Amino acid sequence: LQKTTGWRGPMLTDSGGYQIFSMGFGSVSSEIKGRHMTEDCGWKPSVQRINENGAEFRSYHDGSRQLLTPERSINVQQELGADLILVLDECTPFNVDKEYTAQSTRRSHRWAIRSLDEFVRGDDGTQALYGIIQGGTYPDLRMESIEFTNRQPFFGTAIGGSLGADKGMMHDVVATTAKHCRTDRPIHLLGIGGVTDIFHGVRYGIDTFDCVHPTRLGRHGGALVMAHYWEQEDPDARHFREHVHIPKARFRLDTRPIDETCGCYTCRNFSRGYLHHLFKAKEALGGTLVAIHNVYYMNRLMGAIREAIRNGTLDEEQRKWVYMPVDESP
């Protein structure tokens, strides 16, 4: 992958567990927002069967039946050559009952052992394997999964699974889970990457995150901005805000960059008005340029958080990145 893409930095691949979930139940985003996807809305699940052997699903590409096992997942990730890879798991939605969540969690543990065994068989010393903690929103199942994962010889720990019905529940589950993870291993939070979510996660002890948020947001015209944007341009804002929507009419004739303090390619070369035009003309370049800005923003953010941790100034740093009225500050 690195030779193909030209990326020379660290790379992580997921195992397919999230895809099992999304093909069977819809996306985490839809779930968090209470929009559970059903066949009634034109979406049809493609997962055919999940059992001890693995997950059987119908390919969206050609309709053929495919079987994803723990061994196959590890083989694919080893062939792709990512630096950090994950065991195969099943990501259960928050609204399934405890009995199914328990069965799924323990099956994921057995899949993790099979993933680990397969990883060891093909290990050439260039990759590292993460275990994944499941258990849904049930504290005792989360603890069972934490204890299982802590006992295994994984390089790192990933917190997975659907984390609840809303942001508050998600933060509670992450905080409780991270508190009991081994501290001699890196802790990764799967699929969560909103700016405020990252600050919450860092306080709980999360080291790394992955999420499509910056690029998906960018494709739809959402540009991530720091708190000074709202302080200067919309000081009466009453709620947490992380991005502006470039296709809005207010940006049509705006000759300024998204953020004058940003050094990304987009902000150095293009105005808000030009980006607005691209979206109105349905030019794909608009989404690409805003995504470039958002990824640059996220790298700046993480660098600033690392420095704030060293200096003990995380609260002050958060106020630079997320606009928070005084009565809503952390």
mmCIF file of N, CA and C in Angstrom, residues 105-193:
data_model
loop_
_atom_site.group_PDB
_atom_site.id
_atom_site.type_symbol
_atom_site.label_atom_id
_atom_site.label_comp_id
_atom_site.label_asym_id
_atom_site.label_seq_id
_atom_site.Cartn_x
_atom_site.Cartn_y
_atom_site.Cartn_z
ATOM 1 N N THR A 105 -19.403 -11.000 21.800
ATOM 2 C CA THR A 105 -18.133 -10.617 22.423
ATOM 3 C C THR A 105 -17.236 -11.832 22.604
ATOM 4 N N ARG A 106 -17.799 -12.925 23.091
ATOM 5 C CA ARG A 106 -16.972 -14.126 23.328
ATOM 6 C C ARG A 106 -16.543 -14.766 22.018
ATOM 7 N N ARG A 107 -17.398 -14.670 20.989
ATOM 8 C CA ARG A 107 -16.976 -15.158 19.672
ATOM 9 C C ARG A 107 -15.839 -14.287 19.144
ATOM 10 N N SER A 108 -15.925 -12.988 19.350
ATOM 11 C CA SER A 108 -14.832 -12.104 18.941
ATOM 12 C C SER A 108 -13.540 -12.456 19.670
ATOM 13 N N HIS A 109 -13.639 -12.885 20.923
ATOM 14 C CA HIS A 109 -12.440 -13.324 21.651
ATOM 15 C C HIS A 109 -11.830 -14.560 20.992
ATOM 16 N N ARG A 110 -12.679 -15.487 20.602
ATOM 17 C CA ARG A 110 -12.156 -16.701 19.944
ATOM 18 C C ARG A 110 -11.569 -16.349 18.574
ATOM 19 N N TRP A 111 -12.210 -15.417 17.876
ATOM 20 C CA TRP A 111 -11.650 -14.945 16.608
ATOM 21 C C TRP A 111 -10.300 -14.260 16.847
ATOM 22 N N ALA A 112 -10.179 -13.535 17.959
ATOM 23 C CA ALA A 112 -8.928 -12.837 18.264
ATOM 24 C C ALA A 112 -7.783 -13.833 18.450
ATOM 25 N N ILE A 113 -8.067 -14.946 19.125
ATOM 26 C CA ILE A 113 -7.036 -15.977 19.312
ATOM 27 C C ILE A 113 -6.626 -16.550 17.965
ATOM 28 N N ARG A 114 -7.605 -16.833 17.110
ATOM 29 C CA ARG A 114 -7.289 -17.349 15.772
ATOM 30 C C ARG A 114 -6.514 -16.309 14.958
ATOM 31 N N SER A 115 -6.889 -15.031 15.089
ATOM 32 C CA SER A 115 -6.165 -13.961 14.392
ATOM 33 C C SER A 115 -4.719 -13.896 14.876
ATOM 34 N N LEU A 116 -4.542 -13.991 16.175
ATOM 35 C CA LEU A 116 -3.195 -13.932 16.748
ATOM 36 C C LEU A 116 -2.342 -15.104 16.280
ATOM 37 N N ASP A 117 -2.920 -16.307 16.289
ATOM 38 C CA ASP A 117 -2.179 -17.490 15.831
ATOM 39 C C ASP A 117 -1.760 -17.341 14.370
ATOM 40 N N GLU A 118 -2.670 -16.838 13.532
ATOM 41 C CA GLU A 118 -2.347 -16.654 12.116
ATOM 42 C C GLU A 118 -1.301 -15.561 11.932
ATOM 43 N N PHE A 119 -1.388 -14.528 12.724
ATOM 44 C CA PHE A 119 -0.401 -13.449 12.651
ATOM 45 C C PHE A 119 0.995 -13.976 12.978
ATOM 46 N N VAL A 120 1.088 -14.779 14.031
ATOM 47 C CA VAL A 120 2.391 -15.330 14.439
ATOM 48 C C VAL A 120 2.963 -16.210 13.335
ATOM 49 N N ARG A 121 2.092 -16.992 12.674
ATOM 50 C CA ARG A 121 2.574 -17.876 11.606
ATOM 51 C C ARG A 121 3.202 -17.095 10.456
ATOM 52 N N GLY A 122 2.665 -15.930 10.152
ATOM 53 C CA GLY A 122 3.176 -15.171 9.008
ATOM 54 C C GLY A 122 3.966 -13.935 9.383
ATOM 55 N N ASP A 123 4.330 -13.802 10.658
ATOM 56 C CA ASP A 123 4.990 -12.584 11.128
ATOM 57 C C ASP A 123 6.422 -12.483 10.612
ATOM 58 N N ASP A 124 6.744 -11.382 9.918
ATOM 59 C CA ASP A 124 8.111 -11.159 9.448
ATOM 60 C C ASP A 124 8.799 -10.031 10.208
ATOM 61 N N GLY A 125 8.164 -9.591 11.283
ATOM 62 C CA GLY A 125 8.772 -8.575 12.128
ATOM 63 C C GLY A 125 8.512 -7.143 11.709
ATOM 64 N N THR A 126 7.741 -6.945 10.640
ATOM 65 C CA THR A 126 7.501 -5.582 10.152
ATOM 66 C C THR A 126 6.130 -5.041 10.532
ATOM 67 N N GLN A 127 5.288 -5.858 11.179
ATOM 68 C CA GLN A 127 3.936 -5.430 11.519
ATOM 69 C C GLN A 127 3.659 -5.679 12.995
ATOM 70 N N ALA A 128 2.649 -4.985 13.521
ATOM 71 C CA ALA A 128 2.238 -5.153 14.913
ATOM 72 C C ALA A 128 0.725 -5.339 14.962
ATOM 73 N N LEU A 129 0.274 -6.196 15.859
ATOM 74 C CA LEU A 129 -1.139 -6.581 15.931
ATOM 75 C C LEU A 129 -1.819 -5.988 17.166
ATOM 76 N N TYR A 130 -2.998 -5.416 16.949
ATOM 77 C CA TYR A 130 -3.831 -4.887 18.025
ATOM 78 C C TYR A 130 -4.973 -5.853 18.317
ATOM 79 N N GLY A 131 -5.262 -6.054 19.603
ATOM 80 C CA GLY A 131 -6.501 -6.695 20.005
ATOM 81 C C GLY A 131 -7.600 -5.654 20.109
ATOM 82 N N ILE A 132 -8.861 -6.104 20.090
ATOM 83 C CA ILE A 132 -9.991 -5.175 20.128
ATOM 84 C C ILE A 132 -10.918 -5.518 21.285
ATOM 85 N N ILE A 133 -11.251 -4.509 22.075
ATOM 86 C CA ILE A 133 -12.181 -4.671 23.190
ATOM 87 C C ILE A 133 -13.597 -4.439 22.691
ATOM 88 N N GLN A 134 -14.466 -5.405 22.976
ATOM 89 C CA GLN A 134 -15.879 -5.300 22.629
ATOM 90 C C GLN A 134 -16.709 -5.259 23.915
ATOM 91 N N GLY A 135 -17.973 -5.632 23.852
ATOM 92 C CA GLY A 135 -18.823 -5.652 25.038
ATOM 93 C C GLY A 135 -19.976 -4.681 25.007
ATOM 94 N N GLY A 136 -20.086 -3.903 23.919
ATOM 95 C CA GLY A 136 -21.217 -2.989 23.806
ATOM 96 C C GLY A 136 -21.249 -1.977 24.939
ATOM 97 N N THR A 137 -22.448 -1.679 25.422
ATOM 98 C CA THR A 137 -22.623 -0.698 26.493
ATOM 99 C C THR A 137 -22.779 -1.360 27.857
ATOM 100 N N TYR A 138 -22.473 -2.655 27.944
ATOM 101 C CA TYR A 138 -22.647 -3.394 29.189
ATOM 102 C C TYR A 138 -21.330 -3.429 29.965
ATOM 103 N N PRO A 139 -21.266 -2.788 31.143
ATOM 104 C CA PRO A 139 -19.995 -2.679 31.873
ATOM 105 C C PRO A 139 -19.338 -4.019 32.180
ATOM 106 N N ASP A 140 -20.133 -5.033 32.557
ATOM 107 C CA ASP A 140 -19.514 -6.315 32.901
ATOM 108 C C ASP A 140 -18.938 -7.007 31.666
ATOM 109 N N LEU A 141 -19.600 -6.862 30.507
ATOM 110 C CA LEU A 141 -19.058 -7.456 29.282
ATOM 111 C C LEU A 141 -17.830 -6.685 28.805
ATOM 112 N N ARG A 142 -17.864 -5.372 28.956
ATOM 113 C CA ARG A 142 -16.674 -4.581 28.629
ATOM 114 C C ARG A 142 -15.493 -5.031 29.500
ATOM 115 N N MET A 143 -15.729 -5.216 30.798
ATOM 116 C CA MET A 143 -14.645 -5.623 31.687
ATOM 117 C C MET A 143 -14.131 -7.010 31.328
ATOM 118 N N GLU A 144 -15.041 -7.909 30.980
ATOM 119 C CA GLU A 144 -14.627 -9.242 30.553
ATOM 120 C C GLU A 144 -13.738 -9.156 29.320
ATOM 121 N N SER A 145 -14.107 -8.292 28.383
ATOM 122 C CA SER A 145 -13.330 -8.154 27.165
ATOM 123 C C SER A 145 -11.988 -7.467 27.433
ATOM 124 N N ILE A 146 -11.991 -6.480 28.338
ATOM 125 C CA ILE A 146 -10.731 -5.822 28.720
ATOM 126 C C ILE A 146 -9.765 -6.836 29.321
ATOM 127 N N GLU A 147 -10.254 -7.654 30.248
ATOM 128 C CA GLU A 147 -9.383 -8.635 30.904
ATOM 129 C C GLU A 147 -8.851 -9.651 29.906
ATOM 130 N N PHE A 148 -9.700 -10.082 28.974
ATOM 131 C CA PHE A 148 -9.244 -11.014 27.946
ATOM 132 C C PHE A 148 -8.142 -10.375 27.099
ATOM 133 N N THR A 149 -8.389 -9.168 26.627
ATOM 134 C CA THR A 149 -7.432 -8.502 25.739
ATOM 135 C C THR A 149 -6.122 -8.200 26.464
ATOM 136 N N ASN A 150 -6.214 -7.778 27.711
ATOM 137 C CA ASN A 150 -5.001 -7.498 28.480
ATOM 138 C C ASN A 150 -4.113 -8.722 28.654
ATOM 139 N N ARG A 151 -4.725 -9.912 28.672
ATOM 140 C CA ARG A 151 -3.945 -11.147 28.897
ATOM 141 C C ARG A 151 -3.207 -11.612 27.649
ATOM 142 N N GLN A 152 -3.663 -11.192 26.482
ATOM 143 C CA GLN A 152 -3.078 -11.707 25.241
ATOM 144 C C GLN A 152 -1.842 -10.892 24.850
ATOM 145 N N PRO A 153 -0.903 -11.505 24.115
ATOM 146 C CA PRO A 153 0.353 -10.817 23.758
ATOM 147 C C PRO A 153 0.216 -9.898 22.549
ATOM 148 N N PHE A 154 -0.754 -8.982 22.610
ATOM 149 C CA PHE A 154 -0.924 -8.008 21.536
ATOM 150 C C PHE A 154 0.062 -6.853 21.713
ATOM 151 N N PHE A 155 0.387 -6.195 20.607
ATOM 152 C CA PHE A 155 1.222 -4.993 20.670
ATOM 153 C C PHE A 155 0.445 -3.825 21.266
ATOM 154 N N GLY A 156 -0.818 -3.696 20.861
ATOM 155 C CA GLY A 156 -1.627 -2.576 21.322
ATOM 156 C C GLY A 156 -3.060 -2.981 21.568
ATOM 157 N N THR A 157 -3.832 -2.054 22.121
ATOM 158 C CA THR A 157 -5.234 -2.289 22.457
ATOM 159 C C THR A 157 -6.102 -1.306 21.682
ATOM 160 N N ALA A 158 -7.139 -1.811 21.033
ATOM 161 C CA ALA A 158 -8.105 -0.958 20.354
ATOM 162 C C ALA A 158 -9.450 -1.068 21.061
ATOM 163 N N ILE A 159 -10.114 0.054 21.243
ATOM 164 C CA ILE A 159 -11.460 0.074 21.814
ATOM 165 C C ILE A 159 -12.441 0.127 20.649
ATOM 166 N N GLY A 160 -13.262 -0.911 20.534
ATOM 167 C CA GLY A 160 -14.168 -1.024 19.408
ATOM 168 C C GLY A 160 -15.598 -1.199 19.847
ATOM 169 N N GLY A 161 -16.403 -1.605 18.900
ATOM 170 C CA GLY A 161 -17.807 -1.833 19.176
ATOM 171 C C GLY A 161 -18.615 -0.558 19.096
ATOM 172 N N SER A 162 -19.918 -0.713 19.000
ATOM 173 C CA SER A 162 -20.792 0.446 19.040
ATOM 174 C C SER A 162 -20.850 0.934 20.478
ATOM 175 N N LEU A 163 -20.682 2.234 20.672
ATOM 176 C CA LEU A 163 -20.420 2.774 21.998
ATOM 177 C C LEU A 163 -21.622 3.425 22.653
ATOM 178 N N GLY A 164 -22.801 3.340 22.031
ATOM 179 C CA GLY A 164 -23.972 3.886 22.688
ATOM 180 C C GLY A 164 -24.892 4.633 21.759
ATOM 181 N N ALA A 165 -25.969 5.145 22.346
ATOM 182 C CA ALA A 165 -27.020 5.804 21.566
ATOM 183 C C ALA A 165 -26.761 7.278 21.344
ATOM 184 N N ASP A 166 -25.821 7.865 22.097
ATOM 185 C CA ASP A 166 -25.547 9.293 21.953
ATOM 186 C C ASP A 166 -24.126 9.578 22.397
ATOM 187 N N LYS A 167 -23.716 10.821 22.243
ATOM 188 C CA LYS A 167 -22.345 11.209 22.568
ATOM 189 C C LYS A 167 -22.031 10.998 24.044
ATOM 190 N N GLY A 168 -22.966 11.328 24.907
ATOM 191 C CA GLY A 168 -22.727 11.170 26.339
ATOM 192 C C GLY A 168 -22.449 9.730 26.714
ATOM 193 N N MET A 169 -23.251 8.811 26.174
ATOM 194 C CA MET A 169 -23.041 7.394 26.449
ATOM 195 C C MET A 169 -21.702 6.938 25.883
ATOM 196 N N MET A 170 -21.372 7.418 24.671
ATOM 197 C CA MET A 170 -20.105 7.047 24.048
ATOM 198 C C MET A 170 -18.935 7.467 24.929
ATOM 199 N N HIS A 171 -18.959 8.700 25.434
ATOM 200 C CA HIS A 171 -17.866 9.178 26.269
ATOM 201 C C HIS A 171 -17.765 8.364 27.552
ATOM 202 N N ASP A 172 -18.890 7.988 28.140
ATOM 203 C CA ASP A 172 -18.874 7.182 29.360
ATOM 204 C C ASP A 172 -18.251 5.810 29.113
ATOM 205 N N VAL A 173 -18.645 5.168 28.003
ATOM 206 C CA VAL A 173 -18.110 3.838 27.693
ATOM 207 C C VAL A 173 -16.607 3.918 27.435
ATOM 208 N N VAL A 174 -16.181 4.919 26.675
ATOM 209 C CA VAL A 174 -14.752 5.057 26.379
ATOM 210 C C VAL A 174 -13.960 5.326 27.650
ATOM 211 N N ALA A 175 -14.455 6.208 28.511
ATOM 212 C CA ALA A 175 -13.749 6.541 29.748
ATOM 213 C C ALA A 175 -13.601 5.322 30.640
ATOM 214 N N THR A 176 -14.689 4.571 30.816
ATOM 215 C CA THR A 176 -14.648 3.403 31.679
ATOM 216 C C THR A 176 -13.728 2.326 31.113
ATOM 217 N N THR A 177 -13.774 2.135 29.806
ATOM 218 C CA THR A 177 -12.948 1.105 29.168
ATOM 219 C C THR A 177 -11.478 1.471 29.231
ATOM 220 N N ALA A 178 -11.136 2.686 28.835
ATOM 221 C CA ALA A 178 -9.728 3.100 28.783
ATOM 222 C C ALA A 178 -9.069 3.027 30.150
ATOM 223 N N LYS A 179 -9.840 3.274 31.206
ATOM 224 C CA LYS A 179 -9.286 3.293 32.560
ATOM 225 C C LYS A 179 -8.687 1.948 32.950
ATOM 226 N N HIS A 180 -9.200 0.863 32.356
ATOM 227 C CA HIS A 180 -8.748 -0.476 32.742
ATOM 228 C C HIS A 180 -7.824 -1.130 31.708
ATOM 229 N N CYS A 181 -7.505 -0.422 30.647
ATOM 230 C CA CYS A 181 -6.589 -0.977 29.643
ATOM 231 C C CYS A 181 -5.152 -0.946 30.161
ATOM 232 N N ARG A 182 -4.345 -1.850 29.657
ATOM 233 C CA ARG A 182 -2.933 -1.862 30.027
ATOM 234 C C ARG A 182 -2.266 -0.557 29.597
ATOM 235 N N THR A 183 -1.500 0.029 30.504
ATOM 236 C CA THR A 183 -0.865 1.309 30.210
ATOM 237 C C THR A 183 0.496 1.153 29.536
ATOM 238 N N ASP A 184 0.978 -0.091 29.428
ATOM 239 C CA ASP A 184 2.251 -0.303 28.736
ATOM 240 C C ASP A 184 2.050 -0.579 27.246
ATOM 241 N N ARG A 185 0.810 -0.412 26.776
ATOM 242 C CA ARG A 185 0.494 -0.594 25.361
ATOM 243 C C ARG A 185 -0.216 0.642 24.834
ATOM 244 N N PRO A 186 -0.006 0.982 23.560
ATOM 245 C CA PRO A 186 -0.788 2.088 22.983
ATOM 246 C C PRO A 186 -2.269 1.734 22.935
ATOM 247 N N ILE A 187 -3.112 2.727 23.153
ATOM 248 C CA ILE A 187 -4.566 2.532 23.145
ATOM 249 C C ILE A 187 -5.147 3.312 21.969
ATOM 250 N N HIS A 188 -5.883 2.611 21.128
ATOM 251 C CA HIS A 188 -6.450 3.197 19.918
ATOM 252 C C HIS A 188 -7.971 3.176 20.013
ATOM 253 N N LEU A 189 -8.616 4.286 19.615
ATOM 254 C CA LEU A 189 -10.075 4.352 19.594
ATOM 255 C C LEU A 189 -10.544 4.247 18.150
ATOM 256 N N LEU A 190 -11.286 3.200 17.857
ATOM 257 C CA LEU A 190 -11.677 2.900 16.483
ATOM 258 C C LEU A 190 -12.874 3.737 16.032
ATOM 259 N N GLY A 191 -12.700 4.425 14.901
ATOM 260 C CA GLY A 191 -13.820 5.040 14.208
ATOM 261 C C GLY A 191 -14.367 6.316 14.798
ATOM 262 N N ILE A 192 -13.672 6.931 15.748
ATOM 263 C CA ILE A 192 -14.140 8.163 16.374
ATOM 264 C C ILE A 192 -13.106 9.251 16.118
ATOM 265 N N GLY A 193 -13.539 10.413 15.572
ATOM 266 C CA GLY A 193 -12.562 11.425 15.229
ATOM 267 C C GLY A 193 -13.083 12.842 15.169
#
